[in-house]
Each structure stands twice: as structure tokens, then as C-alpha cells.
Amino acid sequence: GNSVTQMEGPVTLSEEAFLTINCTYTATGYPSLFWYVQYPGEGLQLLLKATKADDKGSNKGFEATYRKETTSFHLEKGSVQVSDSAVYFCALSGANSKLTFGKGITLSVRP
Amino acid sequence: DTAVSQTPKYLVTQMGNDKSIKCEQNLGHDTMYWYKQDSKKFLKIMFSYNNKELIINETVPNRFSPKSPDKAHLNLHINSLELGDSAVYFCASSTGPDSGNTIYFGEGSWLTVV
């Protein structure tokens, strides 16, 4: 079946540091890939997505590239802000748009 | 304007009770979902409806029963609540069941069973 593996957390960074959150997947066929973000006490918001190999999703300074050869969709940001503190979920979409999520990783950014 | 709205946002109830969570979307979407987030923040799909027809039914106790009266609504009824049902329940919707469609989530309903 489909699965998503995220790096273990939590992650704590200083403001303006570079961020990488690793995500790899196992899937049949050609899934679409997503990053969702959950701010404290809130629901899930789509951060970015990519629907085919080599696509790059980007939003709010975050980027991720769909790498079919390494089955990865790593999230990066060049300079994080305190307001980026949240839980980040990598997910893939399979049949019937069923989302399979990774375990999530908590990011804390210090001023 | 809230796209996917759920009520109630917080619910504290005793074991053995029956409760419902309501969900409405004003996006004109055809597909709606229920996801459960446990205490470790792990998210897992429970159900999905497309045009009021059940298309995903994961391994969920039959105490959980979804109801879709129309395309804009998907309610979740839970019978005989147990301590382990304590979680955050997210309603969501998308334009259709195709992979690649963005899924829009509500703000969640925090259920605590005591």
C-alpha cells in the first residue's frame, strides 16, 4: 500500500536559518504529492503540491520538487521566520483522492 | 467566508453517549471526507463521499456512521463513545475524487470522551 515517511522531529531553528524537511514515499502508480501545514489550534492548510515528476511546488517561500527517481518530496525554505512555527505534513494522494499522511514534524523557530 | 465549516469545534462528553459532528462546505465541491487526528497528530482517512455516494470506507468501527444528505453536507454520528474516540476530527472537501485535486480542510472538531 501507499506510505509516506517523514524525518523525525521536532526541529528547532533560529530565525533566518535554512530549512529542509525530508519526505519520501512508497506508492503504486503516479501519486500527487502535497505539503500541508497546521498552525497551533488550527486546521490543515495546503502549503504546496506537485502532480507529476519534476514538478516544483512553491508557496510563501517554501519549495518542494517531485523526484520520482528518489521517491522524495523534500520541503525547503531559505530563511525561516517565527511565524513558520507549525506542524508540517507530507502527503500523497492515491485512488479516490485518498490522502496518506506522514507522521508530521513540529517546527519551532526562535527569534 | 468559511469554506469548510464544522460544528461543534469543541465537544466534551461521557463514555457511552451518542454524538454528532456536522460539516458543510460552500465551495460547490462534489467530494467530502472525514479524517481523524490522534493524540500524536497522526492523520488517517475515515470516510469519503462523492455526490452523496460512499467511495472510501476505511477500517472504522461501525459505531461511526457518516451521513451525506446532499453534496454540501457530510455529518458524522458516533454511537456508544469510548475513551479511544478522543481525537480531532477533520472534515474536508475537493472538486472530485481524482488524485491531484486539492483537499480543503475544516478547522477540526476536538472531541474529548471522559
PDB file of C-alpha atoms in Angstrom:
ATOM      1  CA  GLY A   1       0.000   0.000   0.000  1.00  0.00           C
ATOM      2  CA  ASN A   2       0.907   3.664  -0.048  1.00  0.00           C
ATOM      3  CA  SER A   3       3.049   5.156   2.685  1.00  0.00           C
ATOM      4  CA  VAL A   4       4.847   8.399   3.498  1.00  0.00           C
ATOM      5  CA  THR A   5       7.916   8.701   5.692  1.00  0.00           C
ATOM      6  CA  GLN A   6       8.967  11.993   7.211  1.00  0.00           C
ATOM      7  CA  MET A   7      12.147  12.726   9.099  1.00  0.00           C
ATOM      8  CA  GLU A   8      11.898  12.563  12.871  1.00  0.00           C
ATOM      9  CA  GLY A   9      11.288  15.737  14.759  1.00  0.00           C
ATOM     10  CA  PRO A  10      10.899  18.109  16.412  1.00  0.00           C
ATOM     11  CA  VAL A  11      13.062  20.666  14.638  1.00  0.00           C
ATOM     12  CA  THR A  12      14.168  23.905  16.282  1.00  0.00           C
ATOM     13  CA  LEU A  13      15.823  26.638  14.219  1.00  0.00           C
ATOM     14  CA  SER A  14      16.834  30.232  14.678  1.00  0.00           C
ATOM     15  CA  GLU A  15      15.111  32.880  12.592  1.00  0.00           C
ATOM     16  CA  GLU A  16      16.582  33.238   9.077  1.00  0.00           C
ATOM     17  CA  ALA A  17      18.060  29.729   9.142  1.00  0.00           C
ATOM     18  CA  PHE A  18      17.704  27.371   6.176  1.00  0.00           C
ATOM     19  CA  LEU A  19      15.051  24.681   6.481  1.00  0.00           C
ATOM     20  CA  THR A  20      14.912  21.210   4.973  1.00  0.00           C
ATOM     21  CA  ILE A  21      12.277  18.663   5.956  1.00  0.00           C
ATOM     22  CA  ASN A  22      12.741  15.282   4.315  1.00  0.00           C
ATOM     23  CA  CYS A  23       9.855  13.277   2.905  1.00  0.00           C
ATOM     24  CA  THR A  24       9.952  10.007   0.980  1.00  0.00           C
ATOM     25  CA  TYR A  25       7.082   7.910  -0.257  1.00  0.00           C
ATOM     26  CA  THR A  26       6.068   4.474  -1.448  1.00  0.00           C
ATOM     27  CA  ALA A  27       3.174   4.248  -3.864  1.00  0.00           C
ATOM     28  CA  THR A  28       1.736   2.356  -6.761  1.00  0.00           C
ATOM     29  CA  GLY A  29       1.232   4.356  -9.903  1.00  0.00           C
ATOM     30  CA  TYR A  30       1.890   8.072 -10.062  1.00  0.00           C
ATOM     31  CA  PRO A  31       0.539   9.839  -6.996  1.00  0.00           C
ATOM     32  CA  SER A  32       0.270  13.555  -6.462  1.00  0.00           C
ATOM     33  CA  LEU A  33       2.301  14.940  -3.567  1.00  0.00           C
ATOM     34  CA  PHE A  34       1.408  17.603  -1.032  1.00  0.00           C
ATOM     35  CA  TRP A  35       2.720  19.526   1.930  1.00  0.00           C
ATOM     36  CA  TYR A  36       0.136  20.645   4.455  1.00  0.00           C
ATOM     37  CA  VAL A  37       0.778  22.924   7.456  1.00  0.00           C
ATOM     38  CA  GLN A  38      -1.083  23.019  10.762  1.00  0.00           C
ATOM     39  CA  TYR A  39      -0.628  26.099  12.925  1.00  0.00           C
ATOM     40  CA  PRO A  40      -1.323  25.729  16.657  1.00  0.00           C
ATOM     41  CA  GLY A  41      -5.018  25.161  17.362  1.00  0.00           C
ATOM     42  CA  GLU A  42      -5.969  25.351  13.697  1.00  0.00           C
ATOM     43  CA  GLY A  43      -6.899  23.037  10.861  1.00  0.00           C
ATOM     44  CA  LEU A  44      -4.771  21.898   7.952  1.00  0.00           C
ATOM     45  CA  GLN A  45      -3.841  24.279   5.175  1.00  0.00           C
ATOM     46  CA  LEU A  46      -2.368  23.324   1.840  1.00  0.00           C
ATOM     47  CA  LEU A  47       1.160  24.717   1.592  1.00  0.00           C
ATOM     48  CA  LEU A  48       2.091  23.415  -1.862  1.00  0.00           C
ATOM     49  CA  LYS A  49       1.658  20.477  -4.179  1.00  0.00           C
ATOM     50  CA  ALA A  50       3.085  18.759  -7.256  1.00  0.00           C
ATOM     51  CA  THR A  51       1.142  16.442  -9.514  1.00  0.00           C
ATOM     52  CA  LYS A  52       3.846  14.878 -11.697  1.00  0.00           C
ATOM     53  CA  ALA A  53       7.528  14.042 -11.707  1.00  0.00           C
ATOM     54  CA  ASP A  54       9.946  17.003 -11.773  1.00  0.00           C
ATOM     55  CA  ASP A  55       7.174  19.455 -10.904  1.00  0.00           C
ATOM     56  CA  LYS A  56       8.144  22.037  -8.311  1.00  0.00           C
ATOM     57  CA  GLY A  57       5.527  23.335  -5.902  1.00  0.00           C
ATOM     58  CA  SER A  58       6.127  26.664  -4.206  1.00  0.00           C
ATOM     59  CA  ASN A  59       4.311  28.994  -1.830  1.00  0.00           C
ATOM     60  CA  LYS A  60       5.273  31.564   0.829  1.00  0.00           C
ATOM     61  CA  GLY A  61       8.985  30.967   0.199  1.00  0.00           C
ATOM     62  CA  PHE A  62       8.655  27.199   0.613  1.00  0.00           C
ATOM     63  CA  GLU A  63       9.570  24.844  -2.242  1.00  0.00           C
ATOM     64  CA  ALA A  64       9.474  21.115  -2.910  1.00  0.00           C
ATOM     65  CA  THR A  65      10.318  19.145  -6.058  1.00  0.00           C
ATOM     66  CA  TYR A  66       8.676  15.839  -7.011  1.00  0.00           C
ATOM     67  CA  ARG A  67      11.597  13.447  -7.508  1.00  0.00           C
ATOM     68  CA  LYS A  68      10.390  10.161  -8.961  1.00  0.00           C
ATOM     69  CA  GLU A  69      13.866   8.613  -9.120  1.00  0.00           C
ATOM     70  CA  THR A  70      14.388   9.027  -5.373  1.00  0.00           C
ATOM     71  CA  THR A  71      10.668   8.905  -4.465  1.00  0.00           C
ATOM     72  CA  SER A  72      11.091  12.104  -2.488  1.00  0.00           C
ATOM     73  CA  PHE A  73       9.373  15.444  -1.962  1.00  0.00           C
ATOM     74  CA  HIS A  74      11.619  17.358   0.449  1.00  0.00           C
ATOM     75  CA  LEU A  75      10.415  20.731   1.738  1.00  0.00           C
ATOM     76  CA  GLU A  76      12.843  23.662   1.783  1.00  0.00           C
ATOM     77  CA  LYS A  77      12.842  27.316   2.755  1.00  0.00           C
ATOM     78  CA  GLY A  78      15.817  29.609   2.530  1.00  0.00           C
ATOM     79  CA  SER A  79      15.062  31.783   5.559  1.00  0.00           C
ATOM     80  CA  VAL A  80      12.514  30.754   8.166  1.00  0.00           C
ATOM     81  CA  GLN A  81      10.529  33.167  10.309  1.00  0.00           C
ATOM     82  CA  VAL A  82       9.000  32.798  13.758  1.00  0.00           C
ATOM     83  CA  SER A  83       5.594  32.733  12.073  1.00  0.00           C
ATOM     84  CA  ASP A  84       6.582  29.499  10.285  1.00  0.00           C
ATOM     85  CA  SER A  85       6.391  27.609  13.585  1.00  0.00           C
ATOM     86  CA  ALA A  86       3.850  24.864  12.972  1.00  0.00           C
ATOM     87  CA  VAL A  87       3.433  21.162  12.241  1.00  0.00           C
ATOM     88  CA  TYR A  88       4.242  20.150   8.661  1.00  0.00           C
ATOM     89  CA  PHE A  89       2.725  17.099   6.992  1.00  0.00           C
ATOM     90  CA  CYS A  90       3.851  15.452   3.789  1.00  0.00           C
ATOM     91  CA  ALA A  91       1.101  13.529   1.999  1.00  0.00           C
ATOM     92  CA  LEU A  92       0.381  11.643  -1.188  1.00  0.00           C
ATOM     93  CA  SER A  93      -2.901  11.302  -2.990  1.00  0.00           C
ATOM     94  CA  GLY A  94      -3.933   7.939  -4.336  1.00  0.00           C
ATOM     95  CA  ALA A  95      -7.130   6.449  -5.663  1.00  0.00           C
ATOM     96  CA  ASN A  96     -10.285   8.454  -4.940  1.00  0.00           C
ATOM     97  CA  SER A  97      -8.115  11.328  -3.723  1.00  0.00           C
ATOM     98  CA  LYS A  98      -7.371   9.429  -0.540  1.00  0.00           C
ATOM     99  CA  LEU A  99      -4.577  11.278   1.253  1.00  0.00           C
ATOM    100  CA  THR A 100      -1.934   9.219   3.024  1.00  0.00           C
ATOM    101  CA  PHE A 101      -0.055  11.387   5.505  1.00  0.00           C
ATOM    102  CA  GLY A 102       3.353  11.196   7.072  1.00  0.00           C
ATOM    103  CA  LYS A 103       3.610  11.481  10.848  1.00  0.00           C
ATOM    104  CA  GLY A 104       4.153  15.225  10.749  1.00  0.00           C
ATOM    105  CA  ILE A 105       7.052  17.211  12.101  1.00  0.00           C
ATOM    106  CA  THR A 106       6.917  20.113  14.533  1.00  0.00           C
ATOM    107  CA  LEU A 107       8.996  23.134  13.572  1.00  0.00           C
ATOM    108  CA  SER A 108       9.822  25.773  16.173  1.00  0.00           C
ATOM    109  CA  VAL A 109      11.607  28.938  15.077  1.00  0.00           C
ATOM    110  CA  ARG A 110      13.358  31.045  17.723  1.00  0.00           C
ATOM    111  CA  PRO A 111      13.658  34.837  17.372  1.00  0.00           C
TER     112      PRO A 111
ATOM    113  CA  ASP B   1     -16.437  33.244   4.440  1.00  0.00           C
ATOM    114  CA  THR B   2     -15.603  29.822   5.804  1.00  0.00           C
ATOM    115  CA  ALA B   3     -15.178  27.278   3.024  1.00  0.00           C
ATOM    116  CA  VAL B   4     -15.465  24.099   5.097  1.00  0.00           C
ATOM    117  CA  SER B   5     -17.155  24.591   8.433  1.00  0.00           C
ATOM    118  CA  GLN B   6     -17.632  22.084  11.238  1.00  0.00           C
ATOM    119  CA  THR B   7     -19.706  22.199  14.390  1.00  0.00           C
ATOM    120  CA  PRO B   8     -19.096  21.909  17.226  1.00  0.00           C
ATOM    121  CA  LYS B   9     -15.456  22.939  17.448  1.00  0.00           C
ATOM    122  CA  TYR B  10     -15.105  21.501  20.954  1.00  0.00           C
ATOM    123  CA  LEU B  11     -17.079  18.646  22.464  1.00  0.00           C
ATOM    124  CA  VAL B  12     -16.626  17.011  25.853  1.00  0.00           C
ATOM    125  CA  THR B  13     -18.883  14.040  26.554  1.00  0.00           C
ATOM    126  CA  GLN B  14     -19.123  10.931  28.684  1.00  0.00           C
ATOM    127  CA  MET B  15     -18.421   7.374  27.644  1.00  0.00           C
ATOM    128  CA  GLY B  16     -21.432   5.611  26.207  1.00  0.00           C
ATOM    129  CA  ASN B  17     -23.056   8.753  24.821  1.00  0.00           C
ATOM    130  CA  ASP B  18     -24.002   9.288  21.175  1.00  0.00           C
ATOM    131  CA  LYS B  19     -22.829  12.462  19.448  1.00  0.00           C
ATOM    132  CA  SER B  20     -22.798  14.039  16.006  1.00  0.00           C
ATOM    133  CA  ILE B  21     -20.431  16.399  14.253  1.00  0.00           C
ATOM    134  CA  LYS B  22     -21.805  18.417  11.368  1.00  0.00           C
ATOM    135  CA  CYS B  23     -19.917  19.603   8.316  1.00  0.00           C
ATOM    136  CA  GLU B  24     -20.848  21.938   5.490  1.00  0.00           C
ATOM    137  CA  GLN B  25     -18.854  23.213   2.518  1.00  0.00           C
ATOM    138  CA  ASN B  26     -19.752  26.215   0.374  1.00  0.00           C
ATOM    139  CA  LEU B  27     -17.180  25.553  -2.345  1.00  0.00           C
ATOM    140  CA  GLY B  28     -19.516  23.683  -4.664  1.00  0.00           C
ATOM    141  CA  HIS B  29     -17.360  20.570  -4.343  1.00  0.00           C
ATOM    142  CA  ASP B  30     -18.596  17.074  -5.164  1.00  0.00           C
ATOM    143  CA  THR B  31     -16.405  15.102  -2.753  1.00  0.00           C
ATOM    144  CA  MET B  32     -16.256  15.272   1.028  1.00  0.00           C
ATOM    145  CA  TYR B  33     -14.164  13.449   3.626  1.00  0.00           C
ATOM    146  CA  TRP B  34     -13.727  12.747   7.312  1.00  0.00           C
ATOM    147  CA  TYR B  35     -10.204  12.424   8.728  1.00  0.00           C
ATOM    148  CA  LYS B  36      -9.182  11.591  12.290  1.00  0.00           C
ATOM    149  CA  GLN B  37      -6.114  13.046  14.002  1.00  0.00           C
ATOM    150  CA  ASP B  38      -4.990  11.171  17.092  1.00  0.00           C
ATOM    151  CA  SER B  39      -3.115  12.473  20.125  1.00  0.00           C
ATOM    152  CA  LYS B  40       0.223  12.009  18.328  1.00  0.00           C
ATOM    153  CA  LYS B  41      -1.103  14.156  15.483  1.00  0.00           C
ATOM    154  CA  PHE B  42      -1.261  11.218  13.083  1.00  0.00           C
ATOM    155  CA  LEU B  43      -3.919  11.775  10.392  1.00  0.00           C
ATOM    156  CA  LYS B  44      -5.921   8.990   8.809  1.00  0.00           C
ATOM    157  CA  ILE B  45      -8.896   8.981   6.484  1.00  0.00           C
ATOM    158  CA  MET B  46     -12.151   7.523   7.746  1.00  0.00           C
ATOM    159  CA  PHE B  47     -14.723   8.073   5.008  1.00  0.00           C
ATOM    160  CA  SER B  48     -15.244   9.793   1.686  1.00  0.00           C
ATOM    161  CA  TYR B  49     -18.393  10.604  -0.258  1.00  0.00           C
ATOM    162  CA  ASN B  50     -18.669  11.649  -3.882  1.00  0.00           C
ATOM    163  CA  ASN B  51     -22.012  13.103  -4.941  1.00  0.00           C
ATOM    164  CA  LYS B  52     -23.556  11.612  -1.793  1.00  0.00           C
ATOM    165  CA  GLU B  53     -22.198   8.148  -2.592  1.00  0.00           C
ATOM    166  CA  LEU B  54     -19.765   6.433  -0.212  1.00  0.00           C
ATOM    167  CA  ILE B  55     -16.467   5.786  -2.030  1.00  0.00           C
ATOM    168  CA  ILE B  56     -13.984   5.294   0.804  1.00  0.00           C
ATOM    169  CA  ASN B  57     -14.754   3.397   3.983  1.00  0.00           C
ATOM    170  CA  GLU B  58     -11.613   2.604   5.935  1.00  0.00           C
ATOM    171  CA  THR B  59     -11.465   0.129   8.771  1.00  0.00           C
ATOM    172  CA  VAL B  60     -13.542   2.116  11.210  1.00  0.00           C
ATOM    173  CA  PRO B  61     -15.752   0.692  13.986  1.00  0.00           C
ATOM    174  CA  ASN B  62     -19.366   0.550  12.881  1.00  0.00           C
ATOM    175  CA  ARG B  63     -20.186   2.865  15.794  1.00  0.00           C
ATOM    176  CA  PHE B  64     -19.130   5.582  13.350  1.00  0.00           C
ATOM    177  CA  SER B  65     -21.738   6.350  10.702  1.00  0.00           C
ATOM    178  CA  PRO B  66     -21.408   9.109   8.118  1.00  0.00           C
ATOM    179  CA  LYS B  67     -24.442  10.685   6.524  1.00  0.00           C
ATOM    180  CA  SER B  68     -24.497  12.869   3.434  1.00  0.00           C
ATOM    181  CA  PRO B  69     -27.939  14.449   2.939  1.00  0.00           C
ATOM    182  CA  ASP B  70     -26.644  16.443  -0.030  1.00  0.00           C
ATOM    183  CA  LYS B  71     -23.336  17.268  -1.732  1.00  0.00           C
ATOM    184  CA  ALA B  72     -22.658  20.205   0.563  1.00  0.00           C
ATOM    185  CA  HIS B  73     -23.026  18.309   3.832  1.00  0.00           C
ATOM    186  CA  LEU B  74     -21.329  15.335   5.439  1.00  0.00           C
ATOM    187  CA  ASN B  75     -22.175  14.609   9.049  1.00  0.00           C
ATOM    188  CA  LEU B  76     -20.511  12.126  11.349  1.00  0.00           C
ATOM    189  CA  HIS B  77     -22.501  10.283  14.000  1.00  0.00           C
ATOM    190  CA  ILE B  78     -20.758   8.303  16.706  1.00  0.00           C
ATOM    191  CA  ASN B  79     -22.604   5.820  18.913  1.00  0.00           C
ATOM    192  CA  SER B  80     -21.537   4.496  22.312  1.00  0.00           C
ATOM    193  CA  LEU B  81     -18.500   6.741  22.599  1.00  0.00           C
ATOM    194  CA  GLU B  82     -15.312   5.236  24.024  1.00  0.00           C
ATOM    195  CA  LEU B  83     -12.241   6.855  25.577  1.00  0.00           C
ATOM    196  CA  GLY B  84     -10.217   5.950  22.493  1.00  0.00           C
ATOM    197  CA  ASP B  85     -12.503   8.048  20.309  1.00  0.00           C
ATOM    198  CA  SER B  86     -10.961  11.180  21.791  1.00  0.00           C
ATOM    199  CA  ALA B  87      -9.302  12.919  18.847  1.00  0.00           C
ATOM    200  CA  VAL B  88      -9.611  15.796  16.449  1.00  0.00           C
ATOM    201  CA  TYR B  89     -11.968  15.077  13.567  1.00  0.00           C
ATOM    202  CA  PHE B  90     -11.444  16.993  10.342  1.00  0.00           C
ATOM    203  CA  CYS B  91     -13.987  17.383   7.602  1.00  0.00           C
ATOM    204  CA  ALA B  92     -12.655  18.163   4.135  1.00  0.00           C
ATOM    205  CA  SER B  93     -13.774  18.573   0.546  1.00  0.00           C
ATOM    206  CA  SER B  94     -12.431  18.600  -3.007  1.00  0.00           C
ATOM    207  CA  THR B  95     -13.794  19.196  -6.506  1.00  0.00           C
ATOM    208  CA  GLY B  96     -13.764  15.468  -7.194  1.00  0.00           C
ATOM    209  CA  PRO B  97     -12.126  12.152  -6.324  1.00  0.00           C
ATOM    210  CA  ASP B  98      -9.214  12.495  -8.762  1.00  0.00           C
ATOM    211  CA  SER B  99      -5.690  12.279  -7.423  1.00  0.00           C
ATOM    212  CA  GLY B 100      -4.109  15.716  -7.609  1.00  0.00           C
ATOM    213  CA  ASN B 101      -7.181  17.643  -6.575  1.00  0.00           C
ATOM    214  CA  THR B 102      -6.506  19.893  -3.623  1.00  0.00           C
ATOM    215  CA  ILE B 103      -8.339  18.853  -0.486  1.00  0.00           C
ATOM    216  CA  TYR B 104      -9.606  21.691   1.678  1.00  0.00           C
ATOM    217  CA  PHE B 105      -9.897  21.044   5.390  1.00  0.00           C
ATOM    218  CA  GLY B 106     -12.162  22.473   8.036  1.00  0.00           C
ATOM    219  CA  GLU B 107     -10.792  23.741  11.324  1.00  0.00           C
ATOM    220  CA  GLY B 108     -11.445  20.499  13.157  1.00  0.00           C
ATOM    221  CA  SER B 109     -13.698  19.297  15.951  1.00  0.00           C
ATOM    222  CA  TRP B 110     -11.896  18.476  19.202  1.00  0.00           C
ATOM    223  CA  LEU B 111     -13.705  15.529  20.799  1.00  0.00           C
ATOM    224  CA  THR B 112     -12.871  14.538  24.363  1.00  0.00           C
ATOM    225  CA  VAL B 113     -14.523  11.468  25.877  1.00  0.00           C
ATOM    226  CA  VAL B 114     -14.362  11.261  29.673  1.00  0.00           C
TER     227      VAL B 114
END
